[in-house]
PDB file of C-alpha atoms in Angstrom:
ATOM      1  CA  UNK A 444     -20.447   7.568  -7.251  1.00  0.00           C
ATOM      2  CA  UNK A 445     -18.591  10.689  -8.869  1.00  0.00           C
ATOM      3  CA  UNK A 446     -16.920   8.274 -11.531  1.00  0.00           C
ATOM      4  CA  UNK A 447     -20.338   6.764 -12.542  1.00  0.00           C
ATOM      5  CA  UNK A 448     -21.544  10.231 -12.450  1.00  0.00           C
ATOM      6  CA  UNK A 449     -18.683  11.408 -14.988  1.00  0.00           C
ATOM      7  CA  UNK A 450     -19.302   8.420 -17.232  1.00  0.00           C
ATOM      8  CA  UNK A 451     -22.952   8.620 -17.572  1.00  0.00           C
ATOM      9  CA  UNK A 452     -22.384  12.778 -18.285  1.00  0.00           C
ATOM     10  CA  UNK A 453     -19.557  11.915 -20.976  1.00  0.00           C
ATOM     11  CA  UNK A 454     -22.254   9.564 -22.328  1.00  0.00           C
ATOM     12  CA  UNK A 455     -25.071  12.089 -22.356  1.00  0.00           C
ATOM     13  CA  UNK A 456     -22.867  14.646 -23.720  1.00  0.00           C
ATOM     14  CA  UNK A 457     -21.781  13.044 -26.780  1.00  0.00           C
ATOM     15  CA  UNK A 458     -25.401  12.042 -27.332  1.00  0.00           C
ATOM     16  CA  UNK A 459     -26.910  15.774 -27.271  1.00  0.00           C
ATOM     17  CA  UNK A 460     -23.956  17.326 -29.524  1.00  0.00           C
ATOM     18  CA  UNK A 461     -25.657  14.809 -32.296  1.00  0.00           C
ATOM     19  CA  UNK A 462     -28.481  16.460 -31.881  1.00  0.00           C
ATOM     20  CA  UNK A 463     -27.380  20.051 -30.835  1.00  0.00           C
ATOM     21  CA  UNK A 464     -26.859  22.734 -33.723  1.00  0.00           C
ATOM     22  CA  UNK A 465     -23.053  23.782 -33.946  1.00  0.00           C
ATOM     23  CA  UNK A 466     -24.310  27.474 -33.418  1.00  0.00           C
ATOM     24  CA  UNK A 467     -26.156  26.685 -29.766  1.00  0.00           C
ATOM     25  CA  UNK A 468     -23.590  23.514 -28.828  1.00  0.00           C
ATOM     26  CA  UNK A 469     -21.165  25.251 -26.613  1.00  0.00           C
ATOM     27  CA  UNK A 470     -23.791  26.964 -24.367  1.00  0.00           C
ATOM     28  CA  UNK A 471     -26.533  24.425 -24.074  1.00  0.00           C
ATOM     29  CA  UNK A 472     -25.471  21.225 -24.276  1.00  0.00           C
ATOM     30  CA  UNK A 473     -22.770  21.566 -20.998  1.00  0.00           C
ATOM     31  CA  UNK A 474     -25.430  23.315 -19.161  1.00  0.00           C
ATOM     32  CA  UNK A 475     -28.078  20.791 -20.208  1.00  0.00           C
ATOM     33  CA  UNK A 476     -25.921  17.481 -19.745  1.00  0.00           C
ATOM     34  CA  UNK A 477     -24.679  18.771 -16.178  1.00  0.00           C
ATOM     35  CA  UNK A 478     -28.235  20.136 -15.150  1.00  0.00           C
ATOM     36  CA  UNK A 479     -29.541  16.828 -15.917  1.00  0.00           C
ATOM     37  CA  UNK A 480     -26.904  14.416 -14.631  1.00  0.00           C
ATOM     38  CA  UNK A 481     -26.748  16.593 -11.787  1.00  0.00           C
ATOM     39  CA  UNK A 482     -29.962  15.834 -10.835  1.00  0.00           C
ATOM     40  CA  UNK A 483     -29.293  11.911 -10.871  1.00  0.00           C
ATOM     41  CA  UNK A 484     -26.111  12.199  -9.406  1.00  0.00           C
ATOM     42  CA  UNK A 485     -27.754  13.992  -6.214  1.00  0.00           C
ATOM     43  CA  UNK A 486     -31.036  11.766  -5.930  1.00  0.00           C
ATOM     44  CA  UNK A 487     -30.028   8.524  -7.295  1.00  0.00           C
ATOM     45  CA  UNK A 488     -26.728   7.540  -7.358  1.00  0.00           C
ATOM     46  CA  UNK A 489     -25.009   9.264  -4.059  1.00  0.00           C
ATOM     47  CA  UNK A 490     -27.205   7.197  -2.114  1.00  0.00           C
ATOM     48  CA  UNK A 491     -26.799   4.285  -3.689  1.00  0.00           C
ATOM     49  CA  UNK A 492     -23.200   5.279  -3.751  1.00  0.00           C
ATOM     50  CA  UNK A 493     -23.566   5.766   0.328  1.00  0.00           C
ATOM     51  CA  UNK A 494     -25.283   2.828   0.798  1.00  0.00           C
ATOM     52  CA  UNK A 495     -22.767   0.379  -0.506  1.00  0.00           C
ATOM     53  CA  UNK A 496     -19.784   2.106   0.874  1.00  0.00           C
ATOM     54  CA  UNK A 497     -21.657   2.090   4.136  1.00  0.00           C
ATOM     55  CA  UNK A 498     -22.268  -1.653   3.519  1.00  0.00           C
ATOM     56  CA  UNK A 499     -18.764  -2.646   2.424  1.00  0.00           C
ATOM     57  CA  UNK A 500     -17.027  -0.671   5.835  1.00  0.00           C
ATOM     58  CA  UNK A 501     -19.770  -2.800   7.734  1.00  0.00           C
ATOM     59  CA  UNK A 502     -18.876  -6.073   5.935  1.00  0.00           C
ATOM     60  CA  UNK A 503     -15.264  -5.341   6.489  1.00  0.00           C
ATOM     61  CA  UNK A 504     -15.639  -4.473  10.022  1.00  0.00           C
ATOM     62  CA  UNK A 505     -17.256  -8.133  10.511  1.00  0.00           C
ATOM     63  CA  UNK A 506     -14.420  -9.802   8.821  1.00  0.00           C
ATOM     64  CA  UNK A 507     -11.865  -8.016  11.257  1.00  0.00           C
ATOM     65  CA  UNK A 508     -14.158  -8.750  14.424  1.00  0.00           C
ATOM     66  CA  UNK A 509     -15.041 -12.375  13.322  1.00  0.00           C
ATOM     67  CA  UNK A 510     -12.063 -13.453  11.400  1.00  0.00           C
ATOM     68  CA  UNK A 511      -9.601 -11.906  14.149  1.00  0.00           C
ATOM     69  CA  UNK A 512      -6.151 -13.351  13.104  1.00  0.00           C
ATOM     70  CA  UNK A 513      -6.309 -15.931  10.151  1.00  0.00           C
ATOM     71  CA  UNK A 514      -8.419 -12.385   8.487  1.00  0.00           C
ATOM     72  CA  UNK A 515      -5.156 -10.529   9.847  1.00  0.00           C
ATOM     73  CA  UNK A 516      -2.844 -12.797   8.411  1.00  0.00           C
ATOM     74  CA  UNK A 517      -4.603 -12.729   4.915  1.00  0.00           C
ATOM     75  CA  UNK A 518      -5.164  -9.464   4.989  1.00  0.00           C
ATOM     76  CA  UNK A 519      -1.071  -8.190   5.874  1.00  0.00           C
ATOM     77  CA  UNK A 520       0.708 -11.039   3.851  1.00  0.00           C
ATOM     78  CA  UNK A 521      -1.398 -10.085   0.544  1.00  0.00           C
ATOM     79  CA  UNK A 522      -0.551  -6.203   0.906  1.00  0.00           C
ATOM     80  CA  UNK A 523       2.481  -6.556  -0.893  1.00  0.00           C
ATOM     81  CA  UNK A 524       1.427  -7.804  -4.558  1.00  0.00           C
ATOM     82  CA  UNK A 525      -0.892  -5.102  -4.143  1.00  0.00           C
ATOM     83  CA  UNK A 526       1.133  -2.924  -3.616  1.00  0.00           C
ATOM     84  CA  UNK A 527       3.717  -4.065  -6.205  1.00  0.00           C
ATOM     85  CA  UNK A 528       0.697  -3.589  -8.822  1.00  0.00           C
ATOM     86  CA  UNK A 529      -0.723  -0.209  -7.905  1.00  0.00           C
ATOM     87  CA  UNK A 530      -3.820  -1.862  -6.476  1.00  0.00           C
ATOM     88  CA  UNK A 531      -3.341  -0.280  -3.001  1.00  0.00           C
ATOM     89  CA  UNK A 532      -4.604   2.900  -3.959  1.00  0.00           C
ATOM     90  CA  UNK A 533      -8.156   1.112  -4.650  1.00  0.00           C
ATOM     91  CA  UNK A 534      -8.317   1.406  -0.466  1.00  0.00           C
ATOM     92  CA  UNK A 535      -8.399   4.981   0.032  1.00  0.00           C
ATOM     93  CA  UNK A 536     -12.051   5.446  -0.112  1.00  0.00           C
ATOM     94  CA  UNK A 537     -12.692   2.715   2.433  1.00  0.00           C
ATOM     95  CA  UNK A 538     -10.332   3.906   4.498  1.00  0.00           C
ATOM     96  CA  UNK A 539     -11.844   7.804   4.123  1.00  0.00           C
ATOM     97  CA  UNK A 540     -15.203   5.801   4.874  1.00  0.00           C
ATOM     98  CA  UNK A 541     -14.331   4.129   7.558  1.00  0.00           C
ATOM     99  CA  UNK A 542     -12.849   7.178   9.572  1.00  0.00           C
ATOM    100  CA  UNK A 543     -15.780   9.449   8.761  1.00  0.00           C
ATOM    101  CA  UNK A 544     -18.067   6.428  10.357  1.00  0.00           C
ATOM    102  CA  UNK A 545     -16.165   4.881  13.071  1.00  0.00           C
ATOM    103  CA  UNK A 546     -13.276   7.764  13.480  1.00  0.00           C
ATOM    104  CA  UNK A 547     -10.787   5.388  12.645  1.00  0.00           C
ATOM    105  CA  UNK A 548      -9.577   3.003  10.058  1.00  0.00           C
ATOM    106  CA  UNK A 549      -8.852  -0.266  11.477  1.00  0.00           C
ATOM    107  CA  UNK A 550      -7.625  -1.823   7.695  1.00  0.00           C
ATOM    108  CA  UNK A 551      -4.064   0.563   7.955  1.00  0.00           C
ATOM    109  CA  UNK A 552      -2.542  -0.683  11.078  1.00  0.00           C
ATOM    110  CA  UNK A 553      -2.828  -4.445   9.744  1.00  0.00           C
ATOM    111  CA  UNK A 554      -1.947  -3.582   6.408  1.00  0.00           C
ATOM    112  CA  UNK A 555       1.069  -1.448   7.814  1.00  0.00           C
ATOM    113  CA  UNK A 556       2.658  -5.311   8.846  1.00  0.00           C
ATOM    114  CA  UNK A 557       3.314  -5.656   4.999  1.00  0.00           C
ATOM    115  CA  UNK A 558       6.302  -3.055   5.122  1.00  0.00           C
ATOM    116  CA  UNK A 559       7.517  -4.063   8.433  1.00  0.00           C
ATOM    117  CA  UNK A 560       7.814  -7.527   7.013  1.00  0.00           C
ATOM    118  CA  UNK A 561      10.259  -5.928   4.241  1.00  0.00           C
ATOM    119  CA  UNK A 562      12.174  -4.695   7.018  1.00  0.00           C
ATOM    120  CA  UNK A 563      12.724  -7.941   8.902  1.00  0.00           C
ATOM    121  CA  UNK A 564      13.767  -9.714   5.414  1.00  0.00           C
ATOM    122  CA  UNK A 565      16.279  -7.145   4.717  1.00  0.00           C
ATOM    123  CA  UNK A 566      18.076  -7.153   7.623  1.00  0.00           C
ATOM    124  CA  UNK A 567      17.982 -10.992   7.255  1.00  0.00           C
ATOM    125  CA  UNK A 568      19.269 -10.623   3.957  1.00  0.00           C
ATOM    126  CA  UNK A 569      21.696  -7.990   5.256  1.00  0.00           C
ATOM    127  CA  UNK A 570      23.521 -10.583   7.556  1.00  0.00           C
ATOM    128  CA  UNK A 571      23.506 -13.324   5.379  1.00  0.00           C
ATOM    129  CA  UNK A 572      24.878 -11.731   2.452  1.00  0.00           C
ATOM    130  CA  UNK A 573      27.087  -9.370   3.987  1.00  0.00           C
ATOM    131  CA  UNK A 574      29.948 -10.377   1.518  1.00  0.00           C
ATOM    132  CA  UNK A 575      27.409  -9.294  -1.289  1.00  0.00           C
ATOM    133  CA  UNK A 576      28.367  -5.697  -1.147  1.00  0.00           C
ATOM    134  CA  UNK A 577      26.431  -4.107  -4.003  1.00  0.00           C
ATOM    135  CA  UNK A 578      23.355  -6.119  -2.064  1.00  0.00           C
ATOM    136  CA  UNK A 579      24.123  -4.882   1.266  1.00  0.00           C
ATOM    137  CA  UNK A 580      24.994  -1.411   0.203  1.00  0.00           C
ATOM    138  CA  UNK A 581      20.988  -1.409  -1.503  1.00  0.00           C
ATOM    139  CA  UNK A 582      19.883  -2.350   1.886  1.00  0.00           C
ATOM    140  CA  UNK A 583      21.711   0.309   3.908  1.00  0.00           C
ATOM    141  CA  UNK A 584      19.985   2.966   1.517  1.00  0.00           C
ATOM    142  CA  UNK A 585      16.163   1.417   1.760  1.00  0.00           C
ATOM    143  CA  UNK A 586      15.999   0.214   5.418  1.00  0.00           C
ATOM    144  CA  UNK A 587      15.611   3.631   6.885  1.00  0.00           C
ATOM    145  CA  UNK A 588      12.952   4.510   4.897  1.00  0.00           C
ATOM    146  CA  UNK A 589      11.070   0.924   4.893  1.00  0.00           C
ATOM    147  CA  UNK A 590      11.028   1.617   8.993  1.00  0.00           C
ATOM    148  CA  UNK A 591       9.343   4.835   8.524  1.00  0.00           C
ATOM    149  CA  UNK A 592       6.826   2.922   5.940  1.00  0.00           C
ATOM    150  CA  UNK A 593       8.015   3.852   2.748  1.00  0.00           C
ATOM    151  CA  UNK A 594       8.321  -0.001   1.280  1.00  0.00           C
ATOM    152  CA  UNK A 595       8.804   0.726  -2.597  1.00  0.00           C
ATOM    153  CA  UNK A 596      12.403   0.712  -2.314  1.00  0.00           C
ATOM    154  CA  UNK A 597      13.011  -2.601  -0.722  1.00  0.00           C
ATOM    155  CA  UNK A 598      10.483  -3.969  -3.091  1.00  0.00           C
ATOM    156  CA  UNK A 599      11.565  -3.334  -5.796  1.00  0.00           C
ATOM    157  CA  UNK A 600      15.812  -2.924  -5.436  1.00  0.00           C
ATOM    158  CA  UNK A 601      15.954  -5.878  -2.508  1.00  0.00           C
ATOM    159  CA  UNK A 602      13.494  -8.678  -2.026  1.00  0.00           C
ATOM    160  CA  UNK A 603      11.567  -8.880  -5.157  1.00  0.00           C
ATOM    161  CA  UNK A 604      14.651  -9.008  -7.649  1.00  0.00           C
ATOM    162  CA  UNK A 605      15.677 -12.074  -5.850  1.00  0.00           C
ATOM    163  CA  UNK A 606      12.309 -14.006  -5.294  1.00  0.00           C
ATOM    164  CA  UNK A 607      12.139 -15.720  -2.371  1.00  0.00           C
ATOM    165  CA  UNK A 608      12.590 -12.586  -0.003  1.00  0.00           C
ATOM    166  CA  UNK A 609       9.792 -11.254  -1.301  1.00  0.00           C
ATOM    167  CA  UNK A 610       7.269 -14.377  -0.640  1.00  0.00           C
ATOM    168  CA  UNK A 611       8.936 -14.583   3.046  1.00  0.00           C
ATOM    169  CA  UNK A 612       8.298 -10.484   3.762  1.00  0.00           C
ATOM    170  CA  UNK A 613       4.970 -11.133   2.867  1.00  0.00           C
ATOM    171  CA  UNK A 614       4.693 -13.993   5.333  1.00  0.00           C
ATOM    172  CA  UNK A 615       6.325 -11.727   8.037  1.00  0.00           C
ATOM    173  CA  UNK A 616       3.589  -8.874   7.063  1.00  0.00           C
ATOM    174  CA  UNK A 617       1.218 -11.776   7.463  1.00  0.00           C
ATOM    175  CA  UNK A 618       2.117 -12.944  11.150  1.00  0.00           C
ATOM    176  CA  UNK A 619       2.127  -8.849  12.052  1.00  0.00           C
ATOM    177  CA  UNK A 620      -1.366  -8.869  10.777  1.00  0.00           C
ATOM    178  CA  UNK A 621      -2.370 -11.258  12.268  1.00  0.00           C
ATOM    179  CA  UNK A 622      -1.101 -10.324  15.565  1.00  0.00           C
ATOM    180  CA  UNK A 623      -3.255  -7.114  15.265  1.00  0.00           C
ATOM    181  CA  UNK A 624      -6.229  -9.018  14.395  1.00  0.00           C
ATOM    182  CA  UNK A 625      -5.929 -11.231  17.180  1.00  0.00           C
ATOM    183  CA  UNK A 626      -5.871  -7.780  19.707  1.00  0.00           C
ATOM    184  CA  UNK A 627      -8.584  -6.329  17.938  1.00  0.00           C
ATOM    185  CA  UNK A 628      -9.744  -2.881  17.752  1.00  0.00           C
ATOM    186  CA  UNK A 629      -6.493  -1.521  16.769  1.00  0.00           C
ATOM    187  CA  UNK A 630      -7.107   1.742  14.382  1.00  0.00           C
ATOM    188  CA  UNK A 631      -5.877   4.669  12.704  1.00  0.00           C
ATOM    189  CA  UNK A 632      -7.009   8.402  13.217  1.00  0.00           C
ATOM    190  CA  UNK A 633      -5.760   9.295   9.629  1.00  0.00           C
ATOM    191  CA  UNK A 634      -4.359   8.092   6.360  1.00  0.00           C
ATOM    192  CA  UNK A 635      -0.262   8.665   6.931  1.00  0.00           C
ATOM    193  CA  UNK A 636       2.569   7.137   7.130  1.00  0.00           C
ATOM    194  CA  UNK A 637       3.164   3.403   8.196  1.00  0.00           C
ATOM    195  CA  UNK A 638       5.925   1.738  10.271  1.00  0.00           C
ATOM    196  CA  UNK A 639       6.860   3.375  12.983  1.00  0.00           C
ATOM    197  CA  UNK A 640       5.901   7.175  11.854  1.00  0.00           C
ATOM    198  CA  UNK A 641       2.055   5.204  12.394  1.00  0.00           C
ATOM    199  CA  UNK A 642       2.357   4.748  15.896  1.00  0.00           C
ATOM    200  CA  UNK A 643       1.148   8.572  16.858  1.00  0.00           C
ATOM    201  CA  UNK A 644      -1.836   8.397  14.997  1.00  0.00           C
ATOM    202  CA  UNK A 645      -2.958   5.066  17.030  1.00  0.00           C
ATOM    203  CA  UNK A 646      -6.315   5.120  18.200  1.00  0.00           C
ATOM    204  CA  UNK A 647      -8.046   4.660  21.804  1.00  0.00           C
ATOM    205  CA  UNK A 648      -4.329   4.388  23.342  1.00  0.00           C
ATOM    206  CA  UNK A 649      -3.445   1.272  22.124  1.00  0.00           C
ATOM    207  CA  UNK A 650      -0.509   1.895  20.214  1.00  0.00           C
ATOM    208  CA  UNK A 651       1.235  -0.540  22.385  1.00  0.00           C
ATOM    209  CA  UNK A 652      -0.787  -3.019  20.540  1.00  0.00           C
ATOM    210  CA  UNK A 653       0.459  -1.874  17.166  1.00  0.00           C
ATOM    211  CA  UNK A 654       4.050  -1.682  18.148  1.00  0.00           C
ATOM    212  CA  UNK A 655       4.141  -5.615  19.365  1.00  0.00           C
ATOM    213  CA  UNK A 656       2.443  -6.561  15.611  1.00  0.00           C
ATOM    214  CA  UNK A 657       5.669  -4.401  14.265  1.00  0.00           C
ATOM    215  CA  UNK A 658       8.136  -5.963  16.579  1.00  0.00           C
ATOM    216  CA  UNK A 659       6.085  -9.807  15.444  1.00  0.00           C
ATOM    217  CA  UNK A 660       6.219  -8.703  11.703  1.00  0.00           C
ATOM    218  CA  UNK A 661      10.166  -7.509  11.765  1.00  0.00           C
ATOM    219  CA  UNK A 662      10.722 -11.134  13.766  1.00  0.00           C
ATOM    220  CA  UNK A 663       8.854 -13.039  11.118  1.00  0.00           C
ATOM    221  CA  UNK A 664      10.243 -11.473   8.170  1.00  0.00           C
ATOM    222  CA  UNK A 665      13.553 -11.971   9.497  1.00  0.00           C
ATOM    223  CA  UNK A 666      12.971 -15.381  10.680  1.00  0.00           C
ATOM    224  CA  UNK A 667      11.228 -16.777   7.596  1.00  0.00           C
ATOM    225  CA  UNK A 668      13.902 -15.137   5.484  1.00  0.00           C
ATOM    226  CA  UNK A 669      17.064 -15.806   7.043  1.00  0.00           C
ATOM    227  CA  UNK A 670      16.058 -19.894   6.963  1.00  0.00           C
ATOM    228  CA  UNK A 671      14.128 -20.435   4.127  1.00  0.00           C
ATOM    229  CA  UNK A 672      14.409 -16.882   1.858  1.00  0.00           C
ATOM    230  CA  UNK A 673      17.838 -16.411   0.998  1.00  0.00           C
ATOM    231  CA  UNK A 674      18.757 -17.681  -2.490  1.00  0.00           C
ATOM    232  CA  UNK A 675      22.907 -18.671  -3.015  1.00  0.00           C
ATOM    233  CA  UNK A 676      23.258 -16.506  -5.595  1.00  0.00           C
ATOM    234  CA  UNK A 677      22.564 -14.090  -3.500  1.00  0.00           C
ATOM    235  CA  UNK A 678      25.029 -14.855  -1.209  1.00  0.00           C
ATOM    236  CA  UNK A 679      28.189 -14.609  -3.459  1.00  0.00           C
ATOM    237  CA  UNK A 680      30.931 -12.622  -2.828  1.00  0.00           C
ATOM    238  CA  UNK A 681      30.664  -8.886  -5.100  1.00  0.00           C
ATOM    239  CA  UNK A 682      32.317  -5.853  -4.945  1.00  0.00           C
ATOM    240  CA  UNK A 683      30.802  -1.798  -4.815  1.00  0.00           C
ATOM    241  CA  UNK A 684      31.548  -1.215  -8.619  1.00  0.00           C
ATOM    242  CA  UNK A 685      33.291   2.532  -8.300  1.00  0.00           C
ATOM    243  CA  UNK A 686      34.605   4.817 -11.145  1.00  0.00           C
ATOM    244  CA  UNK A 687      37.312   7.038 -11.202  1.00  0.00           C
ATOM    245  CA  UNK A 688      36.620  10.696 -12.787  1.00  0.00           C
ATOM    246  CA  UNK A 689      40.055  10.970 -14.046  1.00  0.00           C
ATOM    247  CA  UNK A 690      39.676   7.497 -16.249  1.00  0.00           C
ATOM    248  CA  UNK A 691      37.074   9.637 -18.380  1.00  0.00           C
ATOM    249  CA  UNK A 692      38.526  10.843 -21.443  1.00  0.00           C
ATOM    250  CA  UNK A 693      36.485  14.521 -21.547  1.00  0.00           C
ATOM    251  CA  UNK A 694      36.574  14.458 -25.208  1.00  0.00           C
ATOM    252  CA  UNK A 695      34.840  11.096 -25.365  1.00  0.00           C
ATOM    253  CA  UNK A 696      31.930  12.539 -22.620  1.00  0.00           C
ATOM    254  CA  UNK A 697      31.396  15.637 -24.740  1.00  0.00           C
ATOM    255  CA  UNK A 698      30.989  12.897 -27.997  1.00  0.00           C
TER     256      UNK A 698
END
């Protein structure tokens, strides 16, 4: 509603300073413009605005209730292209929505199952390509933070560099999400963190419920990955590439 409302007053600015004389402009036509699409933005489009927010938590809700875990497993093994585009951010309002109607958003604990996924394909990839050191060493420095819910860095510096990883995490965030689809009911108080920092902010006590969908998602992702995920390249023996400061000629670093 607020970014139709900006649009249409962009729209009726421009139109009045056609019209406006230079020597009035900067007084009336802001006051007019906002007055006016003010007035629509209050009685027109917030409620249409409200209404189809209202309907979309509803239709989403139905999908969760009725689909149960195939809507689960769609739901968790597509969060990671979206997140890999941006796109993720287009479900903070019906998350917001959903808490301020039903005190809880039950989208973030199934879409949560995407990063735990990551985590499960990592350590896969960890063991199998433990004589890859530069790949290994990446790992050691993302996993912590991919536990906590912060998946960005094992996107984009482990699985999806080498392909495959990537399409198995998702499938691991899938069978997570699906797991909490098939419990049902399983929500979030707030917006936060995922992984494990999620697990306080579990609704209605049933964070147990949430913690065996993280526990399914790391076994999938490692499961899926460590049989059919790990590409031989991948696998080949490399070394930690290190430099030595005294090998520097200062001159050259000052040129």
């Amino acid at each position: 509603g607020v970014i139709l409302a900006v649009y249409l007053l962009s729209i009726v600015e421009k139109s009045m300073r056609k019209v406006v004389p230079d020597s009035i402009d900067i007084i009336v036509t802001p006051t007019i413009s906002l007055l006016a699409i003010g007035l629509v933005t209050i009685f027109l489009i917030m409620p249409i605005a409200g209404a189809i927010s209202s309907s979309l938590v509803g239709a989403i809700t139905w999908v969760l209730n009725v689909g149960g875990a195939f809507a689960g497993f769609v739901l968790g093994a597509l969060f990671l292209p979206m997140v890999m585009f941006g796109l993720h951010q287009v479900l903070t309002p019906i998350h917001i929505e959903m808490i301020s109607t039903q005190g809880m958003t039950l989208l973030l604990p199934i879409l949560a199952m995407a990063g735990a996924g990551q985590v499960g394909a990592s350590i896969a990839l960890w063991i199998k390509c433990r004589k890859n050191k530069q790949l290994t060493n990446m790992i050691k420095g993302s996993l912590p933070v991919g536990i906590l819910g912060i998946g960005e860095p094992l996107i984009y510096a482990v699985t999806l560099p080498l392909g495959r990883p990537f399409i198995t995490a998702c499938i691991g965030g899938g069978i997570g999400g699906a797991v909490i689809g098939l419990f049902g009911g399983i929500g979030a108080t707030a917006i936060g963190p995922s992984g494990v920092a999620l697990i306080p902010l579990i609704a209605n006590g049933k964070w147990w419920g949430y913690v065996v969908g993280l526990l399914a998602a790391y076994a999938g992702g490692f499961l899926a990955t460590y049989f059919f995920g790990v590409p031989k390249s991948a696998m080949e023996p490399t070394e930690l590439v290190s430099y030595d400061a005294d090998e520097f000629d200062a001159e050259t670093i000052v040129d």
